[in-house]
PDB file of C-alpha atoms in Angstrom:
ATOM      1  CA  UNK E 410      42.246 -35.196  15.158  1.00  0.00           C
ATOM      2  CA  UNK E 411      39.149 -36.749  13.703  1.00  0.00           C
ATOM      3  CA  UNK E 412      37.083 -35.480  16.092  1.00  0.00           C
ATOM      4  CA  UNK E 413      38.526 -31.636  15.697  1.00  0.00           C
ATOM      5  CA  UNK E 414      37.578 -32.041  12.349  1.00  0.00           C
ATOM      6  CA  UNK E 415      34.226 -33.434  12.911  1.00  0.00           C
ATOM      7  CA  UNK E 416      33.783 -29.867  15.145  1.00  0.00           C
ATOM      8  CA  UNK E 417      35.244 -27.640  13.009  1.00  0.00           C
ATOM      9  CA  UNK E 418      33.032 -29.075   9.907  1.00  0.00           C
ATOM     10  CA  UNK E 419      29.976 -28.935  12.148  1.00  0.00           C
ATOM     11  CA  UNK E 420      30.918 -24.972  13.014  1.00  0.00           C
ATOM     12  CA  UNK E 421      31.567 -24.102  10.078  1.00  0.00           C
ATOM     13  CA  UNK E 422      28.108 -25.548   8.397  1.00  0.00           C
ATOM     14  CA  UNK E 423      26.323 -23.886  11.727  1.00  0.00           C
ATOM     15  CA  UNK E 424      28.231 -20.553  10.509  1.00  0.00           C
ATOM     16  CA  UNK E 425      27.583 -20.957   6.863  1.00  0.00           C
ATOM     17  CA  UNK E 426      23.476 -21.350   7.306  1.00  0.00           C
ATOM     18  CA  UNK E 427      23.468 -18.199  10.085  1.00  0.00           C
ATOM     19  CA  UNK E 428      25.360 -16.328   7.167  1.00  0.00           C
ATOM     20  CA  UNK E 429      22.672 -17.686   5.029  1.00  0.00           C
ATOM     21  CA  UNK E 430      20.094 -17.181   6.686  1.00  0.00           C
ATOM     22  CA  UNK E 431      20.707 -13.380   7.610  1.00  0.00           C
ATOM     23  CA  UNK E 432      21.645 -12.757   3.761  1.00  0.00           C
ATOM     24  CA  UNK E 433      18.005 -13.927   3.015  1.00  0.00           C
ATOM     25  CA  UNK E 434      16.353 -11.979   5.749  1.00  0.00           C
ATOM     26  CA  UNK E 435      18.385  -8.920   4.875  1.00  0.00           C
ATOM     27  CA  UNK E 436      17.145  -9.346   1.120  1.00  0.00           C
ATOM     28  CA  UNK E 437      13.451  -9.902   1.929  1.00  0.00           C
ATOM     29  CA  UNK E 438      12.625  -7.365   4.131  1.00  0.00           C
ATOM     30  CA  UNK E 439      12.692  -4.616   1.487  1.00  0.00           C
ATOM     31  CA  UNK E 440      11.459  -6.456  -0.926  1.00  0.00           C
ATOM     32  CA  UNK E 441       8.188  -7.228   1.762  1.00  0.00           C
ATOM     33  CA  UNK E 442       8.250  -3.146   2.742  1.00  0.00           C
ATOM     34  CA  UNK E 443       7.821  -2.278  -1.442  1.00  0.00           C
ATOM     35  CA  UNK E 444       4.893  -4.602  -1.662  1.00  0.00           C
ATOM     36  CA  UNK E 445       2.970  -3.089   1.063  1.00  0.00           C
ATOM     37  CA  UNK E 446       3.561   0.216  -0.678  1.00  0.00           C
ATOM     38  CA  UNK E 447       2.246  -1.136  -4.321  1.00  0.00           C
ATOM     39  CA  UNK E 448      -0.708  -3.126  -2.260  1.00  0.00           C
ATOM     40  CA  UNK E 449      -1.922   0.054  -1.100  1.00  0.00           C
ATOM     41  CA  UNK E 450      -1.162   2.132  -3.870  1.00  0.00           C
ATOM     42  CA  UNK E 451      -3.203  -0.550  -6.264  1.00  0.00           C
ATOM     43  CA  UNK E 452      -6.389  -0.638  -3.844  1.00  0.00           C
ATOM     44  CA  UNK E 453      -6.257   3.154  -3.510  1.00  0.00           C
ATOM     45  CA  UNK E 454      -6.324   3.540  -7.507  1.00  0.00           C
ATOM     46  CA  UNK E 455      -8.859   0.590  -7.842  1.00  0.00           C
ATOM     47  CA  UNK E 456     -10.760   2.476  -5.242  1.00  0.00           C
ATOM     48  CA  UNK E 457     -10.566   5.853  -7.623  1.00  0.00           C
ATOM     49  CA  UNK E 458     -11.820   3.871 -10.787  1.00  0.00           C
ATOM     50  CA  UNK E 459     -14.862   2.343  -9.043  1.00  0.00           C
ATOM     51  CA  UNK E 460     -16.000   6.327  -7.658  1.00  0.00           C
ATOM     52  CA  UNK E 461     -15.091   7.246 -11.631  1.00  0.00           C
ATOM     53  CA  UNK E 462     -17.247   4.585 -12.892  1.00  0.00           C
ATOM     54  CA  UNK E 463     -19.690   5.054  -9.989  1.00  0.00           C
ATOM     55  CA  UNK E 464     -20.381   8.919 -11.005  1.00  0.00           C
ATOM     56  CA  UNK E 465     -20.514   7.690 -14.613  1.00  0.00           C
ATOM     57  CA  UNK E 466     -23.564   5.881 -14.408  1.00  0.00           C
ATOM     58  CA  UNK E 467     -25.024   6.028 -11.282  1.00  0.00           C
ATOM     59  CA  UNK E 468     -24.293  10.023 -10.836  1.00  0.00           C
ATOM     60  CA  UNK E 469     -22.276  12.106  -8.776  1.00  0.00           C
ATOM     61  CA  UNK E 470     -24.862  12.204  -5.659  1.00  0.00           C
ATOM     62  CA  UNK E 471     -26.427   8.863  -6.093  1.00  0.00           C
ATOM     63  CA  UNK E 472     -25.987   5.761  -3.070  1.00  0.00           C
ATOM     64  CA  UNK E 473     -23.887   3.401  -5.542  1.00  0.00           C
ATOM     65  CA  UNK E 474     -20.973   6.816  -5.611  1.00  0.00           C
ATOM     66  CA  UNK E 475     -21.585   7.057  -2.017  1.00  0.00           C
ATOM     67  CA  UNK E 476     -20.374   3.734  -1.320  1.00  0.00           C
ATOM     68  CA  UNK E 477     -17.255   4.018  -3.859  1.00  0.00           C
ATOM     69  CA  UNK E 478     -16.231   7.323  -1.861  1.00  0.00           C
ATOM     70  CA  UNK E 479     -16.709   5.518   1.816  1.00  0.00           C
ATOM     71  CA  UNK E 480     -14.467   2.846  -0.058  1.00  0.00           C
ATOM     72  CA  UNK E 481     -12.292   5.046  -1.008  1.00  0.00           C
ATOM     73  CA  UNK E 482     -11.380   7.097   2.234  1.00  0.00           C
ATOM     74  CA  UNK E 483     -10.973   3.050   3.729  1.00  0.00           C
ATOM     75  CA  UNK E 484      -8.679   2.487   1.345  1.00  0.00           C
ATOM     76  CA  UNK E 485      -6.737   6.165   1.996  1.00  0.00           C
ATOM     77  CA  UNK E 486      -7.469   5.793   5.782  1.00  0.00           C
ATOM     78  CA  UNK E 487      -5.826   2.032   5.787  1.00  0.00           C
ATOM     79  CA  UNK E 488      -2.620   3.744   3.712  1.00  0.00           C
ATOM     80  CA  UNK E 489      -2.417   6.131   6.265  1.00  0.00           C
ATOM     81  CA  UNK E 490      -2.523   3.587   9.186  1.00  0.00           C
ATOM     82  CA  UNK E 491      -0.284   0.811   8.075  1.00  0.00           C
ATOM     83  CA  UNK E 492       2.854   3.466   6.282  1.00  0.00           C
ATOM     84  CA  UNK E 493       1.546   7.057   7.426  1.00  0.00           C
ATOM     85  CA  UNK E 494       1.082   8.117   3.705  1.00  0.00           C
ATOM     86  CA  UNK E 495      -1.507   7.703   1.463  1.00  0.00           C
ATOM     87  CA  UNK E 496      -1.250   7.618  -2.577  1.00  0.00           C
ATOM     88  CA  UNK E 497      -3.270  10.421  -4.747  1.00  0.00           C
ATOM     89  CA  UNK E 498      -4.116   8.495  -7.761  1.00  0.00           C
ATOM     90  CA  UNK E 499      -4.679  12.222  -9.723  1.00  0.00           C
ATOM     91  CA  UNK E 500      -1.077  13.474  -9.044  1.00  0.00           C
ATOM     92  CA  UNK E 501       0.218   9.843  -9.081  1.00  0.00           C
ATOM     93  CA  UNK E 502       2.998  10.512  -6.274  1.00  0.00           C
ATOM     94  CA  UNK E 503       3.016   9.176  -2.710  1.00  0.00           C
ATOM     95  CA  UNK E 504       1.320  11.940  -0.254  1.00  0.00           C
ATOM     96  CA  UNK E 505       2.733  12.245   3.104  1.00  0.00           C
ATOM     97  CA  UNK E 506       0.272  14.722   4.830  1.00  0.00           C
ATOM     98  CA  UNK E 507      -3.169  13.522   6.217  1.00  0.00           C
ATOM     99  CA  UNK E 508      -4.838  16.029   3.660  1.00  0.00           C
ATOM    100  CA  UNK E 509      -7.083  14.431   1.382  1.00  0.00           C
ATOM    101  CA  UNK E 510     -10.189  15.816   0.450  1.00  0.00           C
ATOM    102  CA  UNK E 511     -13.228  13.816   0.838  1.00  0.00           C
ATOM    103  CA  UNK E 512     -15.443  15.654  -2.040  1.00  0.00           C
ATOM    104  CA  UNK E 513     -12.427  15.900  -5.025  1.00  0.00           C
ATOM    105  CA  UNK E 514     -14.901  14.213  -7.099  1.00  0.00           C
ATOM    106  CA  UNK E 515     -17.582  15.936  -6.288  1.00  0.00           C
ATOM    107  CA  UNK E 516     -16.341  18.746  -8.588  1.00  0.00           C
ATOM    108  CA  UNK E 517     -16.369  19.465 -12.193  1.00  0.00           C
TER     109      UNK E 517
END
């Protein structure tokens, strides 16, 4: 009867930690998926600020705003590659069509 027991106790902490360990998986895998979202979304907007500040005191057509706006569409294009949507910092909602525009701040 010992022995039973010593089985039974042994299944039962095998059963508990699967249990455990599923519960934990189950919980972190959204929590993982909504951090990839706010990664991108925070390097597209820090993106944005660096063209704004770019235009601001380099100019809109100078090679420092260049640069910001090649860093920017990386930072879109990366968006689009890892969750196949991209985040528009101006309308501050998630975009799910491949239709930014490359020259939005090239306008007044």
């Amino acid at each position: 009867m010992n022995i039973a027991y010593k089985i039974s106790g042994t299944t039962a902490s095998l059963l508990s930690g699967a249990v455990l360990a599923a519960v934990l998986l189950f919980t972190a895998v959204p929590r993982l998926h909504a951090e990839d979202y706010d990664r991108c979304q925070r390097r597209v907007a820090h993106a944005e600020h660096d063209l704004h500040e770019a235009i601001e005191r380099h100019g809109r057509h100078s090679a420092k705003a260049d640069h910001e706006r090649r860093e920017l569409h990386a930072a879109r294009e990366r968006c689009w590659r890892e969750r196949h949507r991209w985040w528009d910092e101006h309308e501050h909602r998630w975009r799910t069509e491949r239709d930014w525009d490359e020259h939005d701040h090239d306008r007044d």
